Amino acid sequence: MKDFIYTALPARVMFGAGKLASVREEVEAIGATRALVLCTPQQRAQAEQVADLLGARFAGLHDGAEMHVPIESARKAREIAAELKADCAVAIGGGSTIGLGKAIALEAPVPIIAIPTTYAGSEMTPVYGITENGLKKTGKDARVLPRSVIYDPDLTMTLPLGMSLVSGMNAIAHAAEGLYAKDGNPVMSLMAEEGIRALAKGMSVLAGAPDNRNARSSCLYGAWLCGTVLGHVGMSLHHKLCHTLGGSFNLPHAETHTIVLPHALAYNSIAAPEAMARIAAAIDAEDAPVGLYRMAQKLGVPTALCDLGVKQTDLDRACEIALANPYWNPRPIEAAPLRALLQRAWEGAEPQP
Ligand code: NAD
């Protein structure tokens, strides 16, 4: 067995249908008295439900969360938190809303209680991202790790099917790269494999029955595990490519992950055979990259970058940006095979090592 170091991040997680009802107790448990509720305009109804549940501990609601946390929206939310004298933020939504909570927590003593409603996994990580002048800067800071996380599958019933499936693939990507991480460890690998299995199983049911509660639970459970992996170990080529493509060409986050994943795994397949075997076992396929590609086809999610509006003439630039400051990767990142990977991802062709 490979040597490892395992450092656990503090986490308090409540999981179950109807668990939203305990939000007030969670606020009380961290000693907060003035909670600012955060959401996107689309999720205002769910945020108002949180406000009602908080009773006297509710200080205000701000529905200004936006994709990729533009600096202006971070500043606005910080101002509102200060005006309201908020001593905690309750973020209900996906990675964008939790990201807004993180932007506040980075500069003020406003701990976060996260109520995730997608499978993106931000709630389990100390990683934040803020976009300024078209560039998304990310960093790590213990203060932005939510103090408490409430996973209530009932809240994911309204997540549209298409978004649910790409969000699930986004979560699988964290676990897949976690399985070959340089700083990986056996605990995270167990969580990664189980997370992929739970999501693959849940999504296969959701595709035909989006209202199936057991499948929604299975997906959210998988999302927790995959998000935990993302918070604990380093990511590689796949995340670098998605970061590059998403930031440079303004692509939707989860869809980009969905399309690139089988190709990034194929690139790494020979260098990381054990990880590939565990991913394949979790999705019940013979080969991990091809299995994920077929799974995406079966689920009906996007499989080609050209369908997201990327132009073929953009691929050379994407390749150059991805080659600059690369993350650690099990296989060295080289221009020609990387360009071939991008070509296949753009066309939606079957992945190849
Ligand atoms: P999102 O938060 O942008 O949500 C997409 C849309 O879906 C929003 O309009 C949202 O209101 C809506 N939505 C979410 N849940 C819903 C529900 N249950 N019912 C109805 N509508 C719902 O999408 P995301 O994929 O969760 O997050 C993406 C962002 O999170 C990206 O900016 C990404 O970089 C970031 N992220 C950060 C980390 C981290 O560790 N820092 C991890 C993962 C993702």
PDB file of N, CA and C in Angstrom, residues 88-129:
ATOM      1  N   CYS A  88     -24.216  35.115  10.857  1.00  0.00           N
ATOM      2  CA  CYS A  88     -24.133  33.838  10.154  1.00  0.00           C
ATOM      3  C   CYS A  88     -24.870  33.974   8.827  1.00  0.00           C
ATOM      4  N   ALA A  89     -24.444  33.168   7.841  1.00  0.00           N
ATOM      5  CA  ALA A  89     -25.127  33.164   6.538  1.00  0.00           C
ATOM      6  C   ALA A  89     -25.694  31.776   6.307  1.00  0.00           C
ATOM      7  N   VAL A  90     -26.978  31.735   5.949  1.00  0.00           N
ATOM      8  CA  VAL A  90     -27.582  30.449   5.594  1.00  0.00           C
ATOM      9  C   VAL A  90     -27.726  30.456   4.077  1.00  0.00           C
ATOM     10  N   ALA A  91     -26.899  29.652   3.395  1.00  0.00           N
ATOM     11  CA  ALA A  91     -26.902  29.647   1.924  1.00  0.00           C
ATOM     12  C   ALA A  91     -27.701  28.457   1.434  1.00  0.00           C
ATOM     13  N   ILE A  92     -28.828  28.729   0.766  1.00  0.00           N
ATOM     14  CA  ILE A  92     -29.644  27.636   0.222  1.00  0.00           C
ATOM     15  C   ILE A  92     -29.581  27.693  -1.301  1.00  0.00           C
ATOM     16  N   GLY A  93     -29.005  26.657  -1.905  1.00  0.00           N
ATOM     17  CA  GLY A  93     -28.878  26.639  -3.356  1.00  0.00           C
ATOM     18  C   GLY A  93     -27.709  25.774  -3.800  1.00  0.00           C
ATOM     19  N   GLY A  94     -27.245  26.047  -5.016  1.00  0.00           N
ATOM     20  CA  GLY A  94     -26.122  25.296  -5.566  1.00  0.00           C
ATOM     21  C   GLY A  94     -24.791  25.963  -5.252  1.00  0.00           C
ATOM     22  N   GLY A  95     -23.780  25.609  -6.030  1.00  0.00           N
ATOM     23  CA  GLY A  95     -22.435  26.116  -5.802  1.00  0.00           C
ATOM     24  C   GLY A  95     -22.350  27.631  -5.893  1.00  0.00           C
ATOM     25  N   SER A  96     -23.195  28.256  -6.701  1.00  0.00           N
ATOM     26  CA  SER A  96     -23.131  29.718  -6.841  1.00  0.00           C
ATOM     27  C   SER A  96     -23.552  30.406  -5.548  1.00  0.00           C
ATOM     28  N   THR A  97     -24.611  29.920  -4.927  1.00  0.00           N
ATOM     29  CA  THR A  97     -25.109  30.546  -3.699  1.00  0.00           C
ATOM     30  C   THR A  97     -24.162  30.268  -2.535  1.00  0.00           C
ATOM     31  N   ILE A  98     -23.690  29.038  -2.448  1.00  0.00           N
ATOM     32  CA  ILE A  98     -22.748  28.714  -1.376  1.00  0.00           C
ATOM     33  C   ILE A  98     -21.461  29.529  -1.593  1.00  0.00           C
ATOM     34  N   GLY A  99     -21.105  29.726  -2.867  1.00  0.00           N
ATOM     35  CA  GLY A  99     -19.935  30.543  -3.201  1.00  0.00           C
ATOM     36  C   GLY A  99     -20.092  31.984  -2.731  1.00  0.00           C
ATOM     37  N   LEU A 100     -21.305  32.503  -2.787  1.00  0.00           N
ATOM     38  CA  LEU A 100     -21.540  33.880  -2.313  1.00  0.00           C
ATOM     39  C   LEU A 100     -21.361  33.942  -0.793  1.00  0.00           C
ATOM     40  N   GLY A 101     -21.853  32.909  -0.107  1.00  0.00           N
ATOM     41  CA  GLY A 101     -21.646  32.823   1.340  1.00  0.00           C
ATOM     42  C   GLY A 101     -20.157  32.803   1.663  1.00  0.00           C
ATOM     43  N   LYS A 102     -19.396  32.069   0.863  1.00  0.00           N
ATOM     44  CA  LYS A 102     -17.950  31.973   1.084  1.00  0.00           C
ATOM     45  C   LYS A 102     -17.276  33.342   0.898  1.00  0.00           C
ATOM     46  N   ALA A 103     -17.761  34.091  -0.092  1.00  0.00           N
ATOM     47  CA  ALA A 103     -17.171  35.416  -0.348  1.00  0.00           C
ATOM     48  C   ALA A 103     -17.367  36.324   0.860  1.00  0.00           C
ATOM     49  N   ILE A 104     -18.498  36.170   1.548  1.00  0.00           N
ATOM     50  CA  ILE A 104     -18.732  36.975   2.761  1.00  0.00           C
ATOM     51  C   ILE A 104     -17.828  36.470   3.889  1.00  0.00           C
ATOM     52  N   ALA A 105     -17.818  35.147   4.080  1.00  0.00           N
ATOM     53  CA  ALA A 105     -17.072  34.547   5.203  1.00  0.00           C
ATOM     54  C   ALA A 105     -15.570  34.802   5.103  1.00  0.00           C
ATOM     55  N   LEU A 106     -15.114  35.058   3.884  1.00  0.00           N
ATOM     56  CA  LEU A 106     -13.687  35.310   3.668  1.00  0.00           C
ATOM     57  C   LEU A 106     -13.237  36.621   4.308  1.00  0.00           C
ATOM     58  N   GLU A 107     -14.165  37.570   4.410  1.00  0.00           N
ATOM     59  CA  GLU A 107     -13.781  38.904   4.895  1.00  0.00           C
ATOM     60  C   GLU A 107     -14.427  39.309   6.205  1.00  0.00           C
ATOM     61  N   ALA A 108     -15.374  38.532   6.691  1.00  0.00           N
ATOM     62  CA  ALA A 108     -16.067  38.921   7.924  1.00  0.00           C
ATOM     63  C   ALA A 108     -16.362  37.667   8.746  1.00  0.00           C
ATOM     64  N   PRO A 109     -16.491  37.829  10.060  1.00  0.00           N
ATOM     65  CA  PRO A 109     -16.770  36.646  10.895  1.00  0.00           C
ATOM     66  C   PRO A 109     -18.229  36.198  10.759  1.00  0.00           C
ATOM     67  N   VAL A 110     -18.561  35.685   9.578  1.00  0.00           N
ATOM     68  CA  VAL A 110     -19.938  35.262   9.284  1.00  0.00           C
ATOM     69  C   VAL A 110     -19.890  33.787   8.847  1.00  0.00           C
ATOM     70  N   PRO A 111     -19.949  32.860   9.798  1.00  0.00           N
ATOM     71  CA  PRO A 111     -19.882  31.440   9.421  1.00  0.00           C
ATOM     72  C   PRO A 111     -21.089  31.014   8.586  1.00  0.00           C
ATOM     73  N   ILE A 112     -20.879  29.959   7.808  1.00  0.00           N
ATOM     74  CA  ILE A 112     -21.913  29.530   6.851  1.00  0.00           C
ATOM     75  C   ILE A 112     -22.612  28.259   7.316  1.00  0.00           C
ATOM     76  N   ILE A 113     -23.932  28.278   7.159  1.00  0.00           N
ATOM     77  CA  ILE A 113     -24.689  27.025   7.237  1.00  0.00           C
ATOM     78  C   ILE A 113     -25.166  26.792   5.809  1.00  0.00           C
ATOM     79  N   ALA A 114     -24.769  25.675   5.221  1.00  0.00           N
ATOM     80  CA  ALA A 114     -25.087  25.433   3.811  1.00  0.00           C
ATOM     81  C   ALA A 114     -26.233  24.433   3.677  1.00  0.00           C
ATOM     82  N   ILE A 115     -27.122  24.756   2.742  1.00  0.00           N
ATOM     83  CA  ILE A 115     -28.228  23.838   2.434  1.00  0.00           C
ATOM     84  C   ILE A 115     -28.169  23.594   0.926  1.00  0.00           C
ATOM     85  N   PRO A 116     -27.358  22.619   0.503  1.00  0.00           N
ATOM     86  CA  PRO A 116     -27.149  22.422  -0.929  1.00  0.00           C
ATOM     87  C   PRO A 116     -28.371  21.829  -1.626  1.00  0.00           C
ATOM     88  N   THR A 117     -28.651  22.354  -2.815  1.00  0.00           N
ATOM     89  CA  THR A 117     -29.799  21.847  -3.579  1.00  0.00           C
ATOM     90  C   THR A 117     -29.378  21.336  -4.956  1.00  0.00           C
ATOM     91  N   THR A 118     -28.073  21.255  -5.200  1.00  0.00           N
ATOM     92  CA  THR A 118     -27.542  20.594  -6.405  1.00  0.00           C
ATOM     93  C   THR A 118     -26.500  19.582  -5.900  1.00  0.00           C
ATOM     94  N   TYR A 119     -25.769  18.990  -6.837  1.00  0.00           N
ATOM     95  CA  TYR A 119     -24.789  17.973  -6.450  1.00  0.00           C
ATOM     96  C   TYR A 119     -23.343  18.474  -6.613  1.00  0.00           C
ATOM     97  N   ALA A 120     -23.166  19.802  -6.723  1.00  0.00           N
ATOM     98  CA  ALA A 120     -21.849  20.365  -7.065  1.00  0.00           C
ATOM     99  C   ALA A 120     -20.779  20.139  -5.989  1.00  0.00           C
ATOM    100  N   GLY A 121     -21.157  20.148  -4.711  1.00  0.00           N
ATOM    101  CA  GLY A 121     -20.209  19.766  -3.656  1.00  0.00           C
ATOM    102  C   GLY A 121     -19.471  20.892  -2.956  1.00  0.00           C
ATOM    103  N   SER A 122     -19.739  22.152  -3.308  1.00  0.00           N
ATOM    104  CA  SER A 122     -18.998  23.270  -2.719  1.00  0.00           C
ATOM    105  C   SER A 122     -19.109  23.305  -1.186  1.00  0.00           C
ATOM    106  N   GLU A 123     -20.244  22.833  -0.675  1.00  0.00           N
ATOM    107  CA  GLU A 123     -20.493  22.875   0.778  1.00  0.00           C
ATOM    108  C   GLU A 123     -19.478  22.083   1.604  1.00  0.00           C
ATOM    109  N   MET A 124     -18.770  21.145   0.979  1.00  0.00           N
ATOM    110  CA  MET A 124     -17.825  20.320   1.736  1.00  0.00           C
ATOM    111  C   MET A 124     -16.383  20.772   1.546  1.00  0.00           C
ATOM    112  N   THR A 125     -16.165  21.943   0.926  1.00  0.00           N
ATOM    113  CA  THR A 125     -14.787  22.347   0.642  1.00  0.00           C
ATOM    114  C   THR A 125     -14.427  23.714   1.235  1.00  0.00           C
ATOM    115  N   PRO A 126     -13.137  23.915   1.542  1.00  0.00           N
ATOM    116  CA  PRO A 126     -12.679  25.233   1.972  1.00  0.00           C
ATOM    117  C   PRO A 126     -12.225  26.080   0.775  1.00  0.00           C
ATOM    118  N   VAL A 127     -12.691  25.740  -0.425  1.00  0.00           N
ATOM    119  CA  VAL A 127     -12.264  26.433  -1.648  1.00  0.00           C
ATOM    120  C   VAL A 127     -13.299  27.501  -2.015  1.00  0.00           C
ATOM    121  N   TYR A 128     -12.820  28.693  -2.349  1.00  0.00           N
ATOM    122  CA  TYR A 128     -13.723  29.751  -2.804  1.00  0.00           C
ATOM    123  C   TYR A 128     -13.281  30.230  -4.184  1.00  0.00           C
ATOM    124  N   GLY A 129     -14.179  30.879  -4.896  1.00  0.00           N
ATOM    125  CA  GLY A 129     -13.847  31.439  -6.213  1.00  0.00           C
ATOM    126  C   GLY A 129     -14.570  32.757  -6.386  1.00  0.00           C
TER     127      GLY A 129
END
